[in-house]
Amino acid sequence: MKKSTTLKNIANQVDVSVSTISRVLNGKSKHYRISEETQQLILNAAKELNYSPNQLARGLRLKRTNTLGYITPDISNPFFSNIAKVVEKYARKLGYSIILCDSEENTDIEANSIQLLIDRKIDGLIISPVGQTVDHLKETYNRNIPIVLIDRFFPDFDLPYVASDNYKGALEATSYLIECGHTRIAYIQGLKNTSPNNERVKGFKDAHRNFGIEFDDSLIVGNSFGEENGYIEMKLLVKRNNKPSAVFAGSNLISLGALKALAEENLKVPDDISMISFDDQPYSRFLATPMTTVSQQGSQIGQLATKILIDLIETNKQFEPKGILLPTTLIKRNSVRIIEDAEITGNGKANSILS
Amino acid sequence: MKKSTTLKNIANQVDVSVSTISRVLNGKSKHYRISEETQQLILNAAKELNYSPNQLARGLRLKRTNTLGYITPDISNPFFSNIAKVVEKYARKLGYSIILCDSEENTDIEANSIQLLIDRKIDGLIISPVGQTVDHLKETYNRNIPIVLIDRFFPDFDLPYVASDNYKGALEATSYLIECGHTRIAYIQGLKNTSPNNERVKGFKDAHRNFGIEFDDSLIVGNSFGEENGYIEMKLLVKRNNKPSAVFAGSNLISLGALKALAEENLKVPDDISMISFDDQPYSRFLATPMTTVSQQGSQIGQLATKILIDLIETNKQFEPKGILLPTTLIKRNSVRIIEDAEITGNGKANSILS
DNA sequence: ATGAAAGCGCTAACAC
DNA sequence: GTGTTAGCGCTTTCAT
């Protein structure tokens, strides 16, 4: 078994001290006016011995690891795995590695992960928090570890975040549904008391209000961004007496579950029921009924967050408390039935595109 | 800013040496017969000061970091993000963290990532290698860092791996196509010279051979597991003079790209062309034409690989060279047209299920 | 039953 | 221009 080369090994070969070697290898040759000759000797020996520094020792000494934590509630959700991809890529380009933690939408796991990352001395944290409580996040804050939130944030705790403008997204989508003549619309929500969910519910309600449509609180159902939730709630919705004519699914996974329920009940979109879903996915346009969706800019969100975090780290500011909201896009396809006698008011102010 | 508590801090508060504290906190109290009293003192102080060990220092000393590397060619591909999820989860349960690296199907990035992970002193590596060359993987091997391959392996270099039985999967799927009366079948392959691709192409060819069907080498096209490849190749395929009646897509992303091409050309599945795809996805059954797919056991692959790796680490074996092949399942849906005058021979030996 | 000291591999302050 | 030394926070051998 080959052991790693250390500075000491090089020092033995070339006859200089480890400090000089460290200096040369860290590009400080001119600053210390190290002779061309020793420089070459050292560089050659390092290459020959295939030296590369032990990052544990370096981190311990420097208090800097070039490592970021990324905590996500569900890495298998394409919305988050897309973000993970750009976070990793962008971080890598700037010299950082990523420790990945999946919180499974569980605050306890999330809190443990944060502690674990602190113990591993990450330089910064990117997190899509479960989002229902914030206390455990303050631990990084207390320790001066910069943090940037993705997707979910806390209105009453000032941490930098990058997210979609979920309020507008939901407002626009719901308005579109209403313009198409729907007045009895259900919303299958994600995890309650998280910012995206709160914002979306708010947009959903405000759209009704704008159009002067009363709505039934019992039509806001569910409590998870997962597929199961979509399945269960759709099952229940279609069995109601006064069933909705349209359903707004709060995430891509929810709509998948909802589709499964509809298949079982032999109900067709949009003839039997209209649908619209948050999160556009590559497959959305190829579904049996191409799905009208609210598209989020996942890649931009991830890249921006990473950029902000690394800036924070490298400028030694803990943070500039600011939130960034990226616009969503309503992509109209065929999953919403236009109810004939609807008065299309054109009040939806939708920046929609077709695809 | 709150600084982390160290053993020294505790030592100052309780009046004992750091060694004793380390012993107590590592559960070695009985072995060193440390008095109940000091034990309690130490435990209380540790809790009070909210101590948790610096893993950099610990790792440096112990030569053990409880950290695994996971290198994947594309974390945004649901096949891999599903694997990442179970790898992370299972590793976490056993006390390990994951450093995530995305190689972007690029051997140079992969090689850099491996070096980076070695420098970070990972205890073991799980990797879905790009797979075309193996040399840079030997570096972990040389350093006695256990490694387990996922999805792709090297027939001529003995590293443990967990993968699907891609040969049988492709054989079964192609046989099914042939049984349905197709004789002119294209295969849009993934990255050439990778084990899954080699195996699938072999299965594809052998199916033809088994049925005594000659086939046209020019019908094996493409060279990437990505969406773009599926798009481009399908575009070209349908414009050929003697175009295939069925297309076998080598991955979920390839089939998505192929679907895009067909949409542009206004061609319908299966009326104009039949399709079958590797990788079942939750949306596969909800597509305009529910897609017949070869389903892989992603979660099992990930969990098995993680278990094997951690066993290797904890038993100090470098590895037991063995490969595990998990069966695939052909899920028949509606994307394959049954050509009327086909003689269904039933020779496919398919363990297929319906969904 | 506990402490002192060495050392993991690195960098930087302080020599000269 | 380069070496010596200290120290990051931890575990462990060797003392007592």
XYZ file of C-alpha atoms (C1' of nucleotides) in Angstrom:
742
model
C 0.000 0.000 0.000
C 1.258 3.373 -1.080
C 1.297 6.023 1.602
C 0.670 9.651 0.823
C 3.684 11.850 0.356
C 4.126 14.529 3.010
C 6.145 17.694 3.103
C 8.576 15.868 5.315
C 9.182 13.249 2.651
C 10.048 15.949 0.185
C 12.269 17.623 2.760
C 14.194 14.409 3.115
C 14.778 14.165 -0.571
C 15.595 17.771 -1.271
C 17.673 19.049 1.572
C 15.613 21.975 2.796
C 13.129 22.519 5.605
C 9.455 21.800 5.343
C 8.662 25.504 5.611
C 10.521 26.307 2.452
C 8.723 23.531 0.701
C 5.392 24.707 1.948
C 6.230 28.182 0.722
C 7.242 27.100 -2.734
C 4.289 24.777 -3.129
C 1.932 27.528 -2.075
C 3.308 29.915 -4.669
C 5.020 32.196 -2.210
C 8.440 31.824 -3.769
C 8.883 35.444 -4.786
C 7.552 36.834 -1.572
C 10.175 34.875 0.305
C 12.739 35.320 -2.458
C 13.514 31.662 -2.692
C 16.247 30.860 -5.170
C 15.309 29.556 -8.571
C 17.421 26.543 -7.876
C 15.721 25.321 -4.712
C 12.389 26.124 -6.289
C 13.083 23.773 -9.150
C 14.453 21.130 -6.850
C 11.341 21.251 -4.733
C 8.910 21.389 -7.616
C 10.554 18.440 -9.260
C 10.645 16.367 -6.119
C 7.004 17.172 -5.420
C 6.007 16.060 -8.863
C 8.173 13.007 -8.717
C 6.753 11.939 -5.380
C 3.282 12.830 -6.574
C 2.715 15.106 -3.639
C -0.666 16.534 -2.859
C -1.490 18.122 0.457
C -3.439 16.478 3.225
C -6.547 18.592 3.405
C -7.312 17.528 6.934
C -4.031 18.950 8.206
C -4.403 21.991 6.033
C -7.930 22.617 7.204
C -6.995 22.161 10.808
C -4.235 24.683 10.516
C -5.958 27.173 8.227
C -9.452 26.972 9.655
C -10.647 26.729 6.117
C -11.599 23.572 4.312
C -12.861 24.629 0.892
C -15.850 22.514 1.642
C -19.502 23.511 1.584
C -22.462 21.714 3.052
C -25.548 21.193 0.932
C -28.641 20.063 2.761
C -31.714 19.202 0.742
C -35.034 17.752 1.804
C -35.025 15.219 -1.024
C -32.136 14.699 -3.405
C -34.245 12.342 -5.524
C -36.735 15.103 -6.306
C -35.617 16.394 -9.714
C -36.158 19.962 -8.615
C -33.470 19.490 -5.988
C -31.154 17.205 -7.927
C -31.001 19.824 -10.655
C -30.023 22.371 -8.068
C -27.475 19.986 -6.596
C -25.916 19.604 -10.012
C -25.272 23.279 -10.531
C -24.255 23.841 -6.930
C -21.654 21.111 -7.200
C -20.449 22.257 -10.573
C -20.145 25.898 -9.739
C -18.558 25.176 -6.364
C -16.080 22.818 -7.978
C -15.054 25.447 -10.471
C -14.322 27.801 -7.626
C -12.370 25.177 -5.711
C -14.950 23.893 -3.254
C -16.266 20.428 -2.528
C -19.755 19.560 -1.395
C -20.856 17.408 1.498
C -24.346 16.220 0.652
C -27.016 15.733 3.312
C -30.599 14.670 2.699
C -32.871 15.765 5.518
C -35.857 13.719 4.319
C -38.044 16.738 5.205
C -37.273 15.985 8.829
C -36.153 18.772 11.116
C -34.294 16.460 13.482
C -32.225 14.942 10.697
C -31.598 18.429 9.419
C -30.399 19.626 12.816
C -28.074 16.638 13.134
C -26.718 17.257 9.667
C -25.970 20.840 10.529
C -24.031 19.797 13.609
C -22.147 17.221 11.609
C -21.224 19.796 9.000
C -20.079 22.231 11.641
C -17.891 19.497 13.112
C -16.439 18.913 9.684
C -15.641 22.613 9.548
C -17.431 23.531 6.371
C -16.741 27.035 5.116
C -20.357 27.667 4.290
C -23.778 26.094 4.039
C -26.336 25.947 1.289
C -29.591 24.611 2.547
C -33.119 24.074 1.400
C -34.382 23.834 4.925
C -37.387 21.814 5.935
C -38.442 25.267 6.806
C -40.921 24.967 9.603
C -38.529 26.053 12.341
C -35.389 28.118 12.225
C -33.709 27.695 15.606
C -31.228 25.013 14.636
C -30.065 27.143 11.725
C -28.926 29.828 14.090
C -26.136 27.525 15.160
C -24.198 28.163 11.960
C -25.042 31.800 12.230
C -23.617 31.898 15.746
C -20.439 30.317 14.547
C -19.986 32.747 11.752
C -20.485 30.143 9.093
C -22.087 31.854 6.118
C -25.341 30.359 5.005
C -27.591 30.780 2.009
C -31.075 29.380 1.847
C -32.502 27.895 -1.298
C -36.170 27.591 -2.139
C -37.398 28.116 1.408
C -36.747 31.027 3.718
C -37.916 32.604 6.940
C -39.760 35.911 6.741
C -38.917 36.692 10.330
C -35.292 35.659 10.385
C -32.913 37.513 8.189
C -30.872 34.981 6.282
C -29.940 35.413 2.637
C -31.975 33.276 0.288
C -32.626 32.541 -3.341
C -36.050 31.263 -4.246
C -38.791 31.471 -6.818
C -41.443 34.087 -6.603
C -43.926 31.516 -5.495
C -46.608 34.022 -4.721
C -46.703 35.380 -8.242
C -46.344 31.920 -9.706
C -49.382 30.642 -7.879
C -51.309 33.843 -8.485
C -50.715 33.628 -12.189
C -51.541 29.952 -12.449
C -54.702 30.276 -10.413
C -55.776 33.344 -12.360
C -55.328 31.385 -15.547
C -57.521 28.630 -14.186
C -60.193 31.156 -13.288
C -59.940 32.840 -16.667
C -60.559 29.451 -18.203
C -63.828 29.371 -16.343
C -62.953 27.355 -13.268
C -64.380 28.528 -10.016
C -64.124 25.445 -7.910
C -60.412 24.823 -7.707
C -58.534 22.616 -5.261
C -54.962 23.164 -4.211
C -52.981 20.137 -3.125
C -50.385 21.824 -1.038
C -46.889 20.836 -0.002
C -45.482 20.937 3.485
C -47.422 23.430 5.582
C -45.735 26.391 7.188
C -42.894 26.481 4.714
C -42.356 29.653 2.754
C -43.033 28.233 -0.707
C -46.235 26.698 0.507
C -47.360 29.790 2.355
C -46.631 31.964 -0.637
C -48.366 29.659 -3.044
C -51.444 29.391 -0.884
C -51.476 33.144 -0.591
C -51.252 33.552 -4.363
C -53.949 30.953 -4.780
C -56.276 32.803 -2.447
C -55.497 36.244 -3.792
C -56.294 35.128 -7.320
C -59.760 34.164 -6.130
C -60.085 37.456 -4.343
C -58.987 39.447 -7.411
C -61.674 37.810 -9.460
C -64.248 38.181 -6.729
C -64.633 34.455 -6.399
C -65.466 33.011 -3.059
C -63.620 29.908 -2.258
C -63.951 26.957 -0.076
C -61.177 26.535 2.492
C -61.748 22.809 2.425
C -60.303 22.799 -1.089
C -56.821 23.431 0.220
C -55.664 19.955 1.138
C -52.551 17.900 1.777
C -49.323 18.455 3.677
C -46.243 17.203 1.818
C -44.344 17.808 -1.382
C -44.174 14.066 -1.981
C -45.938 11.807 -4.463
C -47.932 9.935 -1.844
C -49.594 13.133 -0.751
C -50.743 13.894 -4.294
C -52.133 10.408 -4.645
C -54.085 10.398 -1.416
C -55.494 13.853 -1.754
C -56.568 13.423 -5.354
C -58.293 10.187 -4.412
C -60.261 12.032 -1.784
C -60.967 15.078 -3.914
C -62.590 13.216 -6.783
C -64.843 11.345 -4.413
C -66.334 14.470 -2.916
C -69.895 15.394 -3.628
C -69.074 18.809 -4.875
C -65.840 17.951 -6.556
C -63.540 20.605 -7.986
C -63.311 21.159 -11.733
C -59.598 21.878 -11.497
C -56.732 20.861 -9.267
C -53.542 22.798 -8.725
C -50.733 20.479 -7.639
C -48.107 22.075 -5.410
C -45.116 20.184 -6.824
C -44.019 17.867 -9.597
C -44.188 14.865 -7.293
C -47.655 15.810 -6.093
C -48.904 15.931 -9.669
C -47.405 12.514 -10.357
C -49.271 11.077 -7.390
C -52.414 12.858 -8.480
C -52.097 11.393 -11.959
C -51.834 7.960 -10.424
C -55.052 8.500 -8.504
C -56.832 9.714 -11.618
C -55.640 6.703 -13.590
C -57.082 4.409 -10.954
C -60.358 6.251 -10.980
C -60.408 6.246 -14.764
C -60.661 9.987 -14.922
C -59.152 11.936 -17.798
C -57.333 15.239 -17.821
C -58.718 17.716 -18.759
C -62.116 16.278 -19.726
C -63.026 15.028 -16.300
C -60.792 17.314 -14.314
C -58.297 20.022 -15.132
C -54.808 20.123 -13.721
C -51.950 22.503 -13.333
C -48.727 21.764 -11.523
C -45.833 23.545 -9.937
C -42.378 22.615 -11.323
C -41.955 22.016 -15.002
C -40.069 18.861 -15.886
C -38.668 17.577 -19.168
C -41.421 15.000 -19.304
C -44.274 17.407 -18.551
C -44.939 18.128 -22.209
C -44.975 14.444 -23.118
C -47.581 13.343 -20.613
C -50.817 11.804 -21.831
C -52.167 15.272 -21.503
C -49.288 17.711 -21.749
C -49.306 19.439 -18.395
C -49.667 23.132 -17.843
C -46.990 24.001 -15.299
C -45.383 26.759 -13.325
C -41.748 26.552 -14.272
C -39.030 27.510 -11.825
C -35.493 28.508 -12.731
C -33.794 25.781 -10.759
C -30.369 26.159 -12.314
C -30.255 29.907 -11.786
C -31.375 29.487 -8.209
C -28.592 27.019 -7.517
C -25.911 28.993 -9.248
C -26.868 32.294 -7.656
C -26.965 30.772 -4.206
C -23.543 29.248 -4.668
C -22.097 32.475 -5.956
C -23.530 34.452 -3.059
C -22.276 31.935 -0.528
C -18.750 31.850 -1.886
C -18.673 35.638 -2.042
C -19.712 35.730 1.572
C -16.977 33.276 2.484
C -14.239 34.963 0.543
C -15.042 38.487 1.643
C -15.397 37.412 5.241
C -18.743 39.030 5.605
C -21.044 36.781 7.455
C -23.840 37.875 5.230
C -25.615 40.648 3.550
C -29.156 39.928 4.536
C -30.955 39.924 1.278
C -33.370 37.654 -0.452
C -33.598 37.098 -4.146
C -36.824 36.043 -5.788
C -36.648 34.677 -9.306
C -39.686 34.870 -11.546
C -41.603 31.781 -12.561
C -43.135 31.125 -15.942
C -46.546 29.716 -16.655
C -46.224 27.170 -19.425
C -49.626 26.593 -20.945
C -50.281 23.199 -22.377
C -53.419 21.098 -22.538
C -54.300 20.045 -19.045
C -56.729 22.843 -18.384
C -60.149 22.637 -19.929
C -61.602 25.909 -21.134
C -65.123 26.070 -19.881
C -67.227 27.370 -22.735
C -69.269 30.082 -21.133
C -66.289 31.547 -19.334
C -65.776 35.262 -19.686
C -62.078 35.464 -20.361
C -61.278 38.679 -18.584
C -57.627 38.762 -19.404
C -57.012 39.944 -15.894
C -54.341 37.357 -15.218
C -51.366 39.498 -16.200
C -49.690 36.274 -17.170
C -46.238 36.306 -18.739
C -46.951 32.947 -20.131
C -45.232 31.124 -22.915
C -46.253 28.163 -24.957
C -44.278 24.980 -25.287
C -19.020 34.794 17.222
C -19.129 31.596 19.195
C -16.042 29.447 18.957
C -16.204 25.699 19.101
C -15.545 24.094 22.447
C -12.365 22.045 22.609
C -11.174 19.399 24.988
C -8.906 22.028 26.472
C -11.876 24.221 27.311
C -13.471 21.376 29.175
C -10.172 20.636 30.893
C -10.077 24.196 32.168
C -13.528 23.953 33.598
C -13.278 20.509 35.145
C -9.823 20.163 36.609
C -8.495 17.151 34.747
C -6.227 16.607 31.771
C -7.413 16.490 28.210
C -6.494 12.828 28.000
C -8.975 11.912 30.668
C -11.633 13.911 28.966
C -10.951 12.302 25.656
C -11.198 8.909 27.326
C -14.495 9.591 28.993
C -16.032 11.161 25.925
C -14.975 8.187 23.843
C -16.635 5.734 26.194
C -13.430 4.299 27.558
C -14.212 5.079 31.177
C -14.327 1.515 32.414
C -11.285 0.432 30.548
C -9.319 3.182 32.254
C -11.288 2.818 35.484
C -12.093 6.476 35.702
C -14.030 7.388 38.841
C -17.752 7.867 38.599
C -17.275 11.305 39.934
C -14.890 12.689 37.329
C -16.943 10.974 34.675
C -20.011 12.891 35.682
C -18.094 16.107 35.989
C -16.746 15.718 32.500
C -19.992 14.607 30.949
C -21.814 17.518 32.480
C -19.241 20.060 31.430
C -19.225 18.672 27.904
C -22.955 18.968 27.677
C -22.966 22.386 29.222
C -20.322 23.694 26.851
C -22.047 21.961 23.969
C -18.906 20.088 23.024
C -18.613 18.196 19.828
C -15.316 17.026 18.430
C -13.445 18.683 15.601
C -13.556 16.047 12.910
C -10.570 17.474 11.103
C -8.338 16.957 14.129
C -9.887 13.604 14.801
C -9.432 12.496 11.236
C -5.862 13.681 11.140
C -5.033 11.728 14.228
C -7.106 8.634 13.573
C -6.605 8.344 9.823
C -10.278 7.800 9.538
C -12.861 10.381 8.615
C -16.181 8.588 8.458
C -16.558 10.155 5.089
C -17.239 8.471 1.763
C -16.856 9.856 -1.706
C -19.677 9.434 -4.199
C -18.832 10.202 -7.793
C -21.609 10.134 -10.332
C -21.606 11.061 -14.000
C -24.814 13.089 -13.652
C -26.545 13.799 -10.375
C -29.503 15.346 -12.209
C -30.258 12.064 -13.966
C -33.023 10.518 -11.831
C -31.391 7.122 -12.072
C -28.367 8.498 -10.249
C -30.161 10.870 -7.899
C -32.223 7.946 -6.670
C -29.039 6.064 -5.999
C -27.524 9.107 -4.301
C -30.516 9.246 -2.011
C -30.159 5.733 -0.697
C -26.371 5.931 -0.554
C -26.586 9.050 1.583
C -29.317 7.650 3.760
C -27.732 4.307 4.393
C -24.304 5.835 4.950
C -25.741 8.366 7.364
C -27.391 5.617 9.372
C -24.043 3.922 9.709
C -22.296 7.131 10.688
C -20.771 8.247 7.399
C -21.052 11.459 5.435
C -20.920 11.802 1.680
C -18.820 14.106 -0.435
C -20.639 14.442 -3.735
C -18.798 14.798 -7.028
C -20.380 15.038 -10.471
C -17.982 13.977 -13.191
C -20.182 15.177 -16.058
C -19.229 11.967 -17.898
C -15.742 13.407 -18.188
C -12.779 11.264 -17.282
C -10.543 14.223 -16.442
C -13.038 15.684 -14.010
C -13.442 12.218 -12.560
C -9.709 11.809 -12.084
C -9.464 15.205 -10.402
C -12.349 14.344 -8.135
C -10.669 11.146 -7.088
C -7.480 12.996 -6.179
C -9.476 15.562 -4.275
C -11.266 12.863 -2.335
C -8.014 11.121 -1.536
C -6.645 14.421 -0.241
C -9.719 14.754 1.921
C -8.941 11.327 3.296
C -12.191 9.585 2.539
C -12.555 6.131 4.045
C -14.026 4.683 0.890
C -15.342 5.493 -2.544
C -18.580 4.726 -4.313
C -18.373 5.586 -7.949
C -20.342 5.235 -11.117
C -17.300 5.755 -13.268
C -17.401 7.296 -16.683
C -16.140 3.853 -17.399
C -14.070 4.098 -20.499
C -10.721 3.924 -18.735
C -9.730 2.505 -15.393
C -6.207 3.751 -14.715
C -7.089 6.696 -12.511
C -9.206 4.425 -10.337
C -6.159 2.406 -9.430
C -4.959 5.348 -7.396
C -7.473 4.627 -4.628
C -6.681 0.988 -4.934
C -2.980 1.692 -4.458
C -3.730 3.686 -1.360
C -5.824 0.981 0.148
C -8.991 2.993 -0.054
C -11.846 0.562 -0.584
C -13.944 1.203 -3.632
C -17.229 -0.090 -4.945
C -18.438 0.564 -8.454
C -22.049 1.255 -9.253
C -23.728 0.698 -12.602
C -20.509 0.488 -14.590
C -17.598 -1.826 -14.119
C -14.466 -3.119 -15.787
C -14.435 -6.700 -16.991
C -10.658 -6.768 -16.968
C -9.986 -5.052 -13.672
C -11.189 -6.723 -10.572
C -13.075 -4.160 -8.529
C -16.259 -4.957 -6.637
C -19.379 -3.626 -8.324
C -23.135 -3.592 -8.140
C -25.003 -3.153 -11.382
C -28.032 -4.283 -13.314
C -27.940 -7.295 -15.518
C -27.909 -5.108 -18.560
C -27.292 -7.947 -20.948
C -30.425 -9.815 -19.942
C -32.403 -6.601 -19.751
C -31.567 -5.676 -23.298
C -31.965 -9.233 -24.515
C -35.421 -9.470 -23.041
C -36.559 -6.117 -24.326
C -35.254 -6.721 -27.818
C -36.768 -10.194 -27.895
C -40.094 -8.691 -26.963
C -39.815 -6.237 -29.825
C -39.064 -9.056 -32.187
C -41.914 -11.151 -30.871
C -44.172 -8.223 -31.569
C -43.138 -8.488 -35.180
C -40.382 -5.904 -35.418
C -37.369 -6.830 -37.437
C -35.883 -3.473 -38.176
C -34.984 -2.122 -34.779
C -32.658 0.733 -33.936
C -30.764 1.049 -30.719
C -29.853 4.550 -29.550
C -26.969 3.721 -27.353
C -25.398 5.514 -24.402
C -21.717 6.205 -23.918
C -19.683 3.723 -25.933
C -17.186 1.417 -24.281
C -18.906 1.517 -20.928
C -20.034 -1.758 -19.442
C -23.768 -1.031 -19.427
C -23.617 0.021 -23.025
C -21.502 -2.909 -24.083
C -23.780 -5.338 -22.312
C -26.909 -3.787 -23.718
C -25.580 -3.802 -27.239
C -24.596 -7.420 -26.766
C -28.077 -8.310 -25.535
C -29.569 -6.388 -28.412
C -27.501 -8.265 -30.938
C -27.960 -11.649 -29.332
C -31.718 -11.271 -29.398
C -31.538 -10.821 -33.133
C -29.265 -13.806 -33.396
C -31.575 -15.977 -31.276
C -34.450 -15.240 -33.590
C -32.344 -15.655 -36.670
C -32.800 -12.082 -37.695
C -30.088 -10.346 -39.569
C -29.510 -6.861 -38.447
C -28.058 -3.726 -39.765
C -25.084 -2.372 -37.815
C -25.992 1.100 -38.917
C -29.037 0.838 -36.672
C -26.885 1.107 -33.573
C -26.410 4.836 -33.210
C -25.497 7.525 -30.701
C -22.874 7.896 -28.021
C -24.206 9.427 -24.812
C -26.719 8.727 -22.089
C -27.993 12.298 -22.318
C -31.160 13.779 -23.731
C -29.465 15.599 -26.582
C -28.192 12.342 -27.974
C -31.679 10.858 -28.050
C -32.991 13.902 -29.821
C -30.341 14.040 -32.493
C -30.326 10.349 -33.249
C -34.080 10.028 -33.428
C -34.194 12.969 -35.797
C -31.760 11.200 -38.062
C -33.374 7.786 -37.746
C -36.817 8.848 -38.865
C -35.420 10.587 -41.902
C -33.725 7.493 -43.230
C -35.022 5.813 -46.322
C -35.368 2.479 -44.690
C -36.406 3.672 -41.298
C -36.764 1.315 -38.327
C -40.197 0.264 -37.107
C -39.017 0.308 -33.501
C -36.432 2.172 -31.473
C -34.839 1.002 -28.263
C -33.605 3.951 -26.199
C -30.581 3.261 -24.009
C -31.640 5.449 -21.079
C -34.496 7.485 -19.681
C -32.909 10.712 -20.894
C -32.355 9.309 -24.353
C -36.024 8.418 -24.630
C -37.015 11.923 -23.549
C -34.858 13.400 -26.288
C -36.256 10.891 -28.768
C -39.779 11.857 -27.795
C -38.928 15.467 -28.445
C -37.698 14.621 -31.918
C -40.839 12.627 -32.660
C -43.041 15.486 -31.485
C -41.274 17.832 -33.875
C -41.681 15.409 -36.714
C -45.294 14.844 -35.809
C -44.778 11.139 -35.438
C -46.832 9.107 -32.991
C -45.811 6.233 -30.747
C -46.525 3.440 -31.445
C -48.495 4.032 -34.659
C -45.661 5.588 -36.588
C -42.827 4.104 -34.624
C -42.535 1.809 -31.617
C -40.392 2.592 -28.622
C -38.937 0.915 -25.611
C -36.628 2.508 -23.099
C -34.127 1.580 -20.469
C -34.857 2.936 -16.961
C -38.387 3.049 -15.713
C -39.435 6.336 -14.170
C -42.503 7.346 -12.207
C -43.751 9.318 -15.183
C -43.197 6.538 -17.740
C -46.701 5.166 -17.344
C -48.283 8.590 -17.702
C -46.695 9.535 -20.981
C -48.863 10.229 -24.026
C -48.178 6.643 -24.878
C -47.311 4.807 -21.688
C -43.776 3.638 -22.280
C -42.604 0.047 -22.213
C -39.434 0.113 -20.153
C -36.642 -1.959 -18.693
C -36.785 -1.203 -15.002
C -33.652 -1.239 -12.881
C -33.522 -1.658 -9.130
C -31.778 1.610 -8.394
C -32.430 1.684 -4.676
C -31.183 -1.839 -4.146
C -28.085 -1.112 -6.169
C -27.291 1.916 -4.046
C -27.970 0.262 -0.753
C -26.009 -2.867 -1.579
C -23.028 -0.905 -2.781
C -23.001 1.178 0.379
C -23.282 -1.866 2.569
C -20.459 -3.620 0.777
C -18.244 -0.559 0.946
C -18.766 0.012 4.642
C -18.161 -3.668 5.338
C -14.915 -3.416 3.440
C -13.905 -0.359 5.436
C -14.818 -1.750 8.801
C -13.291 -5.148 8.306
C -10.103 -3.654 6.900
C -10.200 -5.807 3.860
C -9.385 -3.806 0.847
C -11.903 -5.734 -1.099
C -13.377 -9.031 -1.931
C -13.384 -8.886 -5.664
C -16.905 -9.717 -6.573
C -19.543 -8.266 -8.785
C -23.248 -8.321 -8.165
C -25.736 -8.188 -10.996
C -29.329 -7.353 -10.141
C -32.112 -8.450 -12.463
C -34.098 -5.978 -14.499
C -37.806 -6.145 -15.219
C -39.523 -5.541 -18.513
C -42.588 -3.419 -17.888
C -44.909 -3.763 -20.850
C -47.073 -0.799 -21.635
C -48.334 0.609 -24.909
C -45.379 1.988 -26.784
C -44.764 -1.103 -28.871
C -47.043 -1.795 -31.779
C -47.883 -5.402 -32.372
C -47.418 -6.039 -36.038
C -50.350 -8.110 -37.190
C -48.763 -10.902 -39.128
C -46.126 -11.506 -36.509
C -45.635 -15.048 -35.355
C -45.446 -14.647 -31.604
C -42.970 -17.343 -30.766
C -42.892 -16.797 -27.050
C -39.187 -17.298 -27.185
C -38.438 -14.184 -25.167
C -38.243 -15.864 -21.802
C -39.414 -12.570 -20.406
C -40.122 -12.183 -16.726
C -42.283 -9.278 -17.587
C -44.930 -7.614 -15.533
C -47.682 -5.246 -16.446
C -48.137 -1.837 -14.920
C -7.113 6.178 38.140
C -4.882 10.030 35.805
C -1.280 13.088 33.503
C 2.535 14.371 30.288
C 4.117 14.246 25.945
C 4.375 12.976 21.275
C 2.639 13.328 16.836
C -0.913 13.259 12.807
C 0.618 17.144 8.416
C 0.358 21.542 7.752
C 1.328 26.948 7.922
C 3.095 31.158 9.827
C 5.350 34.067 13.156
C 9.727 34.928 14.282
C 14.235 34.369 13.927
C 18.896 35.237 11.442
C 16.687 33.238 1.361
C 15.875 29.718 4.693
C 15.339 27.284 9.251
C 13.215 26.797 13.897
C 9.350 26.594 16.500
C 4.730 26.680 17.878
C 0.256 25.183 17.430
C -4.408 23.813 15.058
C -7.488 19.679 18.300
C -7.317 15.253 18.856
C -5.827 10.271 20.578
C -2.649 7.258 22.646
C 1.632 5.488 24.541
C 4.152 5.581 28.403
C 4.651 6.909 33.047
C 3.359 6.936 37.746
